[in-house]
Short mmCIF file of C-alpha atoms in Angstrom, two decimals:
data_model
loop_
_atom_site.label_atom_id
_atom_site.label_comp_id
_atom_site.label_asym_id
_atom_site.label_seq_id
_atom_site.Cartn_x
_atom_site.Cartn_y
_atom_site.Cartn_z
CA UNK A 1 -86.27 95.19 129.62
CA UNK A 2 -84.58 98.15 127.96
CA UNK A 3 -82.30 98.74 130.94
CA UNK A 4 -80.62 95.43 130.25
CA UNK A 5 -78.93 96.98 127.19
CA UNK A 6 -76.38 98.68 129.40
CA UNK A 7 -76.62 96.75 132.68
CA UNK A 8 -73.73 94.83 134.08
CA UNK A 9 -75.14 91.48 135.01
CA UNK A 10 -74.08 88.29 136.67
CA UNK A 11 -75.33 84.90 135.50
CA UNK A 12 -76.81 82.56 138.09
CA UNK A 13 -77.90 79.07 137.13
CA UNK A 14 -81.16 77.93 138.59
CA UNK A 15 -80.17 74.27 138.63
CA UNK A 16 -77.99 72.76 141.31
CA UNK A 17 -76.62 69.85 139.34
CA UNK A 18 -73.06 70.18 138.00
CA UNK A 19 -73.02 71.73 134.53
CA UNK A 20 -71.65 69.78 131.57
CA UNK A 21 -70.33 70.97 128.21
CA UNK A 22 -73.11 71.75 125.73
CA UNK A 23 -73.05 71.11 122.02
CA UNK A 24 -74.79 72.43 118.89
CA UNK A 25 -78.45 71.41 118.78
CA UNK A 26 -78.97 71.24 122.51
CA UNK A 27 -81.40 73.39 124.46
CA UNK A 28 -79.78 76.19 126.46
CA UNK A 29 -80.50 75.61 130.17
CA UNK A 30 -82.48 78.28 131.96
CA UNK A 31 -80.30 81.01 133.46
CA UNK A 32 -81.14 84.06 135.55
CA UNK A 33 -79.54 87.46 135.43
CA UNK A 34 -79.10 89.86 138.36
CA UNK A 35 -78.24 93.42 137.32
CA UNK A 36 -75.42 94.75 139.48
CA UNK A 37 -76.71 97.03 142.13
CA UNK A 38 -80.21 95.49 142.14
CA UNK A 39 -81.80 92.35 143.45
CA UNK A 40 -84.26 91.91 140.56
CA UNK A 41 -83.80 88.72 138.56
CA UNK A 42 -84.38 88.35 134.83
CA UNK A 43 -84.36 84.98 133.13
CA UNK A 44 -82.75 84.08 129.83
CA UNK A 45 -86.19 83.14 128.59
CA UNK A 46 -86.93 86.88 128.35
CA UNK A 47 -84.98 86.77 125.10
CA UNK A 48 -87.12 84.13 123.40
CA UNK A 49 -88.08 85.02 119.83
CA UNK A 50 -84.74 86.84 119.42
CA UNK A 51 -81.35 85.69 118.17
CA UNK A 52 -78.86 85.72 121.06
CA UNK A 53 -75.07 85.80 120.88
CA UNK A 54 -72.99 84.87 123.91
CA UNK A 55 -69.58 86.40 123.18
CA UNK A 56 -66.69 85.32 125.44
CA UNK A 57 -64.03 88.05 125.38
CA UNK A 58 -61.57 90.11 127.43
CA UNK A 59 -60.56 93.76 127.45
CA UNK A 60 -56.88 92.90 126.71
CA UNK A 61 -57.80 90.74 123.68
CA UNK A 62 -57.35 92.87 120.54
CA UNK A 63 -59.05 90.34 118.22
CA UNK A 64 -62.01 90.42 120.62
CA UNK A 65 -62.27 94.22 120.40
CA UNK A 66 -62.09 94.13 116.60
CA UNK A 67 -64.88 91.54 116.60
CA UNK A 68 -67.02 93.73 118.82
CA UNK A 69 -67.21 96.35 116.11
CA UNK A 70 -68.56 93.71 113.76
CA UNK A 71 -71.10 92.53 116.31
CA UNK A 72 -72.15 96.09 116.99
CA UNK A 73 -72.92 96.63 113.30
CA UNK A 74 -74.98 93.42 113.25
CA UNK A 75 -76.93 94.49 116.31
CA UNK A 76 -77.62 97.88 114.75
CA UNK A 77 -78.89 96.15 111.60
CA UNK A 78 -81.34 93.89 113.44
CA UNK A 79 -82.26 96.21 116.29
CA UNK A 80 -84.10 94.46 119.11
CA UNK A 81 -84.20 91.14 117.23
CA UNK A 82 -80.52 90.49 118.03
CA UNK A 83 -79.09 90.51 121.55
CA UNK A 84 -75.31 90.49 122.19
CA UNK A 85 -74.22 89.33 125.65
CA UNK A 86 -70.49 89.98 126.22
CA UNK A 87 -69.04 87.63 128.82
CA UNK A 88 -65.68 88.29 130.48
CA UNK A 89 -63.87 86.71 133.45
CA UNK A 90 -62.38 90.05 134.44
CA UNK A 91 -63.45 92.14 137.42
CA UNK A 92 -66.70 94.07 137.31
CA UNK A 93 -64.65 97.26 137.83
CA UNK A 94 -62.57 96.59 134.71
CA UNK A 95 -65.60 95.73 132.57
CA UNK A 96 -67.37 98.85 133.82
CA UNK A 97 -64.40 100.97 132.81
CA UNK A 98 -64.37 99.36 129.37
CA UNK A 99 -68.07 100.00 129.01
CA UNK A 100 -67.60 103.66 129.94
CA UNK A 101 -64.75 104.02 127.44
CA UNK A 102 -66.62 102.51 124.48
CA UNK A 103 -69.97 102.73 122.80
CA UNK A 104 -70.73 99.00 122.27
CA UNK A 105 -74.40 98.60 123.16
CA UNK A 106 -74.03 95.13 124.63
CA UNK A 107 -75.15 93.44 127.78
CA UNK A 108 -71.95 92.93 129.77
CA UNK A 109 -71.69 89.82 131.88
CA UNK A 110 -69.17 88.55 134.38
CA UNK A 111 -68.39 84.94 133.59
CA UNK A 112 -69.75 82.33 135.99
CA UNK A 113 -68.58 78.83 136.75
CA UNK A 114 -71.67 77.40 135.05
CA UNK A 115 -70.93 79.26 131.79
CA UNK A 116 -67.31 78.02 131.85
CA UNK A 117 -68.60 74.47 132.21
CA UNK A 118 -71.29 74.84 129.56
CA UNK A 119 -68.91 76.32 127.02
CA UNK A 120 -65.30 75.36 127.83
CA UNK A 121 -62.74 77.08 125.63
CA UNK A 122 -59.07 77.96 125.60
CA UNK A 123 -58.97 80.75 122.99
CA UNK A 124 -61.04 83.88 122.76
CA UNK A 125 -63.08 85.30 121.14
CA UNK A 126 -65.46 82.37 121.51
CA UNK A 127 -68.99 82.80 120.12
CA UNK A 128 -72.19 80.92 121.01
CA UNK A 129 -75.26 81.57 118.88
CA UNK A 130 -78.74 80.80 120.27
CA UNK A 131 -81.84 80.50 118.19
CA UNK A 132 -85.11 82.31 119.02
CA UNK A 133 -86.10 79.06 120.78
CA UNK A 134 -82.86 79.31 122.87
CA UNK A 135 -81.31 76.26 121.23
CA UNK A 136 -77.56 76.28 120.58
CA UNK A 137 -77.29 76.98 116.86
CA UNK A 138 -73.54 77.47 116.60
CA UNK A 139 -70.28 77.40 118.55
CA UNK A 140 -68.05 79.46 116.29
CA UNK A 141 -66.00 82.62 115.80
CA UNK A 142 -67.58 86.09 115.63
CA UNK A 143 -66.35 86.73 112.06
CA UNK A 144 -68.52 83.77 110.93
CA UNK A 145 -71.68 85.69 111.85
CA UNK A 146 -73.26 87.49 108.90
CA UNK A 147 -76.46 89.40 108.20
CA UNK A 148 -77.72 86.55 106.04
CA UNK A 149 -77.01 84.01 108.78
CA UNK A 150 -78.84 86.04 111.43
CA UNK A 151 -81.78 86.47 109.01
CA UNK A 152 -81.95 82.73 108.46
CA UNK A 153 -81.90 82.16 112.22
CA UNK A 154 -84.70 84.66 112.84
CA UNK A 155 -86.75 82.95 110.11
CA UNK A 156 -86.66 79.78 112.24
CA UNK A 157 -84.25 77.90 110.02
CA UNK A 158 -80.98 76.19 110.95
CA UNK A 159 -77.69 77.94 110.20
CA UNK A 160 -74.52 76.10 109.23
CA UNK A 161 -71.54 77.95 110.76
CA UNK A 162 -68.01 76.58 111.13
CA UNK A 163 -67.43 74.89 114.48
CA UNK A 164 -64.76 76.40 116.66
CA UNK A 165 -62.92 73.65 118.50
CA UNK A 166 -60.24 74.36 121.04
CA UNK A 167 -57.89 71.41 121.01
CA UNK A 168 -57.17 70.01 124.49
CA UNK A 169 -53.42 69.74 124.76
CA UNK A 170 -50.82 69.09 127.45
CA UNK A 171 -48.27 71.87 126.93
CA UNK A 172 -45.64 69.83 128.79
CA UNK A 173 -45.92 66.94 126.28
CA UNK A 174 -42.66 66.35 124.44
CA UNK A 175 -43.73 65.23 120.94
CA UNK A 176 -40.07 64.95 119.95
CA UNK A 177 -39.30 62.23 122.50
CA UNK A 178 -35.90 63.58 123.37
CA UNK A 179 -33.94 61.62 125.97
CA UNK A 180 -32.80 63.67 128.94
CA UNK A 181 -29.22 62.53 128.35
CA UNK A 182 -29.12 63.92 124.79
CA UNK A 183 -26.41 66.48 124.09
CA UNK A 184 -27.63 68.00 120.83
CA UNK A 185 -30.17 67.41 118.09
CA UNK A 186 -32.29 69.05 115.44
CA UNK A 187 -35.63 67.60 114.42
CA UNK A 188 -38.39 68.65 112.01
CA UNK A 189 -41.79 66.97 111.95
CA UNK A 190 -44.87 67.65 109.86
CA UNK A 191 -47.94 69.55 111.06
CA UNK A 192 -49.79 68.11 114.04
CA UNK A 193 -53.50 68.39 113.49
CA UNK A 194 -54.22 67.51 117.11
CA UNK A 195 -52.08 70.29 118.57
CA UNK A 196 -52.41 74.09 118.81
CA UNK A 197 -49.65 76.42 117.64
CA UNK A 198 -47.26 76.94 120.54
CA UNK A 199 -43.62 77.12 121.52
CA UNK A 200 -41.66 76.06 124.55
CA UNK A 201 -38.48 77.28 126.20
CA UNK A 202 -36.64 75.20 128.78
CA UNK A 203 -35.60 77.26 131.79
CA UNK A 204 -34.74 74.41 134.11
CA UNK A 205 -33.84 70.74 134.10
CA UNK A 206 -31.35 68.95 131.84
CA UNK A 207 -32.20 71.16 128.81
CA UNK A 208 -31.97 74.42 130.65
CA UNK A 209 -31.30 77.40 128.32
CA UNK A 210 -30.22 75.13 125.45
CA UNK A 211 -33.41 73.83 123.89
CA UNK A 212 -36.40 75.35 122.03
CA UNK A 213 -39.47 73.57 120.69
CA UNK A 214 -41.98 74.91 118.17
CA UNK A 215 -45.26 73.20 117.21
CA UNK A 216 -47.23 74.10 114.07
CA UNK A 217 -45.14 77.11 113.13
CA UNK A 218 -45.00 78.63 109.64
CA UNK A 219 -41.48 78.95 108.26
CA UNK A 220 -41.33 82.80 108.60
CA UNK A 221 -42.41 82.42 112.25
CA UNK A 222 -39.51 80.03 112.85
CA UNK A 223 -37.01 82.48 111.31
CA UNK A 224 -38.46 85.26 113.42
CA UNK A 225 -37.78 83.25 116.55
CA UNK A 226 -34.24 82.42 115.43
CA UNK A 227 -33.53 86.07 114.63
CA UNK A 228 -35.13 87.16 117.96
CA UNK A 229 -36.99 89.94 116.12
CA UNK A 230 -40.58 90.98 115.49
CA UNK A 231 -42.83 90.83 112.47
CA UNK A 232 -42.28 94.60 112.07
CA UNK A 233 -38.64 94.05 111.20
CA UNK A 234 -39.11 91.30 108.60
CA UNK A 235 -39.94 91.21 104.91
CA UNK A 236 -41.63 87.90 104.14
CA UNK A 237 -42.23 86.60 100.60
CA UNK A 238 -45.93 86.30 99.78
CA UNK A 239 -47.29 82.82 99.55
CA UNK A 240 -50.89 81.68 99.01
CA UNK A 241 -50.65 79.21 101.87
CA UNK A 242 -47.91 78.70 104.43
CA UNK A 243 -47.26 75.08 105.51
CA UNK A 244 -46.58 74.56 109.19
CA UNK A 245 -43.95 72.40 110.85
CA UNK A 246 -42.88 71.15 114.24
CA UNK A 247 -39.24 71.98 115.02
CA UNK A 248 -37.03 71.13 117.96
CA UNK A 249 -33.43 72.11 118.59
CA UNK A 250 -31.04 71.15 121.39
CA UNK A 251 -27.45 72.41 121.54
CA UNK A 252 -24.56 71.11 123.57
CA UNK A 253 -24.01 72.74 126.98
CA UNK A 254 -20.91 74.58 125.72
CA UNK A 255 -22.92 76.00 122.80
CA UNK A 256 -25.72 77.45 124.90
CA UNK A 257 -24.92 81.03 123.87
CA UNK A 258 -25.20 80.06 120.20
CA UNK A 259 -28.68 78.53 120.45
CA UNK A 260 -30.45 81.08 118.25
CA UNK A 261 -27.64 81.22 115.68
CA UNK A 262 -27.58 77.45 115.41
CA UNK A 263 -31.34 77.42 115.01
CA UNK A 264 -31.01 79.93 112.17
CA UNK A 265 -28.27 77.92 110.48
CA UNK A 266 -30.31 74.73 110.72
CA UNK A 267 -33.42 76.37 109.29
CA UNK A 268 -31.43 77.81 106.41
CA UNK A 269 -29.91 74.40 105.62
CA UNK A 270 -33.30 72.67 105.67
CA UNK A 271 -35.66 75.20 104.10
CA UNK A 272 -33.25 76.99 101.77
CA UNK A 273 -34.13 80.54 102.89
CA UNK A 274 -31.50 83.00 104.01
CA UNK A 275 -32.22 85.98 106.28
CA UNK A 276 -30.59 89.00 104.65
CA UNK A 277 -30.06 91.96 106.97
CA UNK A 278 -30.77 95.26 105.23
CA UNK A 279 -30.81 98.81 106.69
CA UNK A 280 -34.06 100.55 105.81
CA UNK A 281 -35.76 103.80 106.79
CA UNK A 282 -38.96 103.06 108.59
CA UNK A 283 -41.50 104.89 110.69
CA UNK A 284 -40.94 103.89 114.29
CA UNK A 285 -41.97 104.71 117.78
CA UNK A 286 -39.10 106.26 119.73
CA UNK A 287 -39.17 105.63 123.48
CA UNK A 288 -37.47 108.41 125.43
CA UNK A 289 -37.15 109.66 128.99
CA UNK A 290 -38.92 112.93 129.83
CA UNK A 291 -36.90 115.91 131.04
CA UNK A 292 -37.92 115.08 134.61
CA UNK A 293 -36.22 111.67 134.28
CA UNK A 294 -37.51 108.14 134.79
CA UNK A 295 -39.53 107.98 137.98
CA UNK A 296 -39.67 104.21 138.33
CA UNK A 297 -38.31 102.55 141.46
CA UNK A 298 -34.98 100.80 141.05
CA UNK A 299 -35.01 97.08 140.39
CA UNK A 300 -35.58 94.66 143.20
CA UNK A 301 -34.87 90.98 143.35
CA UNK A 302 -34.93 89.11 140.02
CA UNK A 303 -38.41 87.58 139.59
CA UNK A 304 -40.95 86.52 137.08
CA UNK A 305 -41.81 88.91 134.27
CA UNK A 306 -45.46 89.09 133.16
CA UNK A 307 -46.65 90.76 130.00
CA UNK A 308 -49.79 90.97 127.94
CA UNK A 309 -51.81 93.18 125.65
CA UNK A 310 -52.55 95.58 128.50
CA UNK A 311 -49.68 95.18 130.99
CA UNK A 312 -45.92 94.79 131.55
CA UNK A 313 -44.92 93.84 135.08
CA UNK A 314 -41.33 93.10 135.94
CA UNK A 315 -39.27 93.50 139.13
CA UNK A 316 -36.10 93.87 137.11
CA UNK A 317 -36.15 95.28 133.54
CA UNK A 318 -34.45 97.96 131.43
CA UNK A 319 -36.16 100.57 129.28
CA UNK A 320 -34.86 98.59 126.27
CA UNK A 321 -36.81 95.54 127.49
CA UNK A 322 -39.92 97.72 127.85
CA UNK A 323 -39.45 98.99 124.29
CA UNK A 324 -39.17 95.39 123.10
CA UNK A 325 -42.43 94.62 124.86
CA UNK A 326 -44.21 97.53 123.10
CA UNK A 327 -43.03 96.18 119.75
CA UNK A 328 -43.42 92.43 120.20
CA UNK A 329 -46.91 92.62 121.64
CA UNK A 330 -48.05 94.88 118.84
CA UNK A 331 -48.87 97.79 121.14
CA UNK A 332 -47.16 100.24 118.75
CA UNK A 333 -48.01 98.42 115.55
CA UNK A 334 -44.52 99.25 114.27
CA UNK A 335 -40.87 98.96 115.35
CA UNK A 336 -39.97 100.59 118.68
CA UNK A 337 -36.53 102.15 119.25
CA UNK A 338 -35.21 102.70 122.77
CA UNK A 339 -33.72 106.19 122.87
CA UNK A 340 -33.59 106.60 126.65
CA UNK A 341 -29.83 105.88 126.74
CA UNK A 342 -30.39 104.40 130.18
CA UNK A 343 -29.11 100.92 131.02
CA UNK A 344 -30.29 101.01 134.62
CA UNK A 345 -32.78 98.32 135.68
CA UNK A 346 -36.13 99.34 137.15
CA UNK A 347 -39.25 97.83 138.68
CA UNK A 348 -42.04 98.13 136.10
CA UNK A 349 -45.73 97.95 137.01
CA UNK A 350 -47.28 99.22 133.77
CA UNK A 351 -50.89 98.74 132.78
CA UNK A 352 -53.43 100.58 130.59
CA UNK A 353 -56.85 100.26 129.03
CA UNK A 354 -56.37 99.23 125.35
CA UNK A 355 -59.71 100.76 124.36
CA UNK A 356 -58.63 104.13 125.82
CA UNK A 357 -55.45 105.49 124.17
CA UNK A 358 -55.22 108.30 126.70
CA UNK A 359 -54.71 105.74 129.46
CA UNK A 360 -51.61 104.41 127.67
CA UNK A 361 -49.94 107.80 127.43
CA UNK A 362 -50.92 108.65 130.99
CA UNK A 363 -49.36 105.44 132.24
CA UNK A 364 -46.17 106.21 130.28
CA UNK A 365 -46.08 109.68 131.72
CA UNK A 366 -46.39 108.28 135.21
CA UNK A 367 -43.11 106.45 134.67
CA UNK A 368 -41.32 109.50 133.28
CA UNK A 369 -41.38 108.02 129.74
CA UNK A 370 -42.91 109.12 126.43
CA UNK A 371 -43.02 108.00 122.78
CA UNK A 372 -42.95 109.84 119.52
CA UNK A 373 -43.09 108.84 115.84
CA UNK A 374 -40.03 109.42 113.73
CA UNK A 375 -38.27 108.09 110.64
CA UNK A 376 -35.27 105.99 111.63
CA UNK A 377 -32.90 103.66 109.77
CA UNK A 378 -33.26 100.23 111.29
CA UNK A 379 -32.12 96.71 110.33
CA UNK A 380 -34.81 94.74 108.51
CA UNK A 381 -34.50 91.02 107.77
CA UNK A 382 -35.55 89.88 104.33
CA UNK A 383 -36.04 86.19 103.58
CA UNK A 384 -34.31 85.31 100.32
CA UNK A 385 -34.49 81.93 98.65
CA UNK A 386 -31.15 80.20 98.04
CA UNK A 387 -32.69 77.96 95.36
#
């Protein structure tokens, strides 16, 4: 079975009935594995008498990658008594590349429909812990796994780990109940325990470009949205616990251009915090064009922009917008300054492998762009209490 430690495998269920969500305490159904490139099947029962972790993840998910280091250390501690099975819905080619770029000694699995139905989830990482008898011992987060917990599990005892629950939620639900004929309003509601943290912009319909909704946001997060800045350009007072709120703002049609400023003014009036703009010298990434010039194709028709932890795809964007992406998605981990001095719009099709830094710089180079670290004076917003 040693070859399974590095094999890419696909799960096949041996039952034909539709799968249903499983819960803690239930027996894991029998599954079979087929290593890619072979026809030999291996059943999940081969891992009886071991602790098994089914870790749902993705290559673009930075919290997932951080958790993998923790899981690797646990696996090294327990040797063959702990098996980590990393499950992703990405292509086998992408997972293979990740495997080649890293040294995580896991079994990599392409997610199947049965696994999605057994363990539905909205947020990753998502961790399933199986006992040596292949019973579901926990549905939790990877950071909840500890050496002591695994030891208890291997001793045949029950473990009590926090349950990870992804709240089902209709993202189109308007919890503020705003009438479509409303001209303007500002509402604040308390935390919604049944809702995930999320925001909504209105790009069409009667509220087009003049309404924003925020659900379960901490106050500094609300100010960040109003200031249209990133966490790297804010100084936030320390607090032991940040209360969350639900906030909705609608401005009159003629005030559409002032939406963010009116949100900021409304937050200041309600919470009593003022955003003070202060120039400070900070270490930043500077985005610049190489001597050969930007090699991107010119912009095409205006279309949907897609961005994530490993990609920025836009048919119509400026270098400044790309710099904003690098900052807001935490790619740089610091402020990013656009120093290309180019306002022209281009077609971006940028992607890289987060686990492989060289791929990032190679992708930049392919566009005729580069970055460097420098000290620059930038505006930083500091939240100051008016009370």
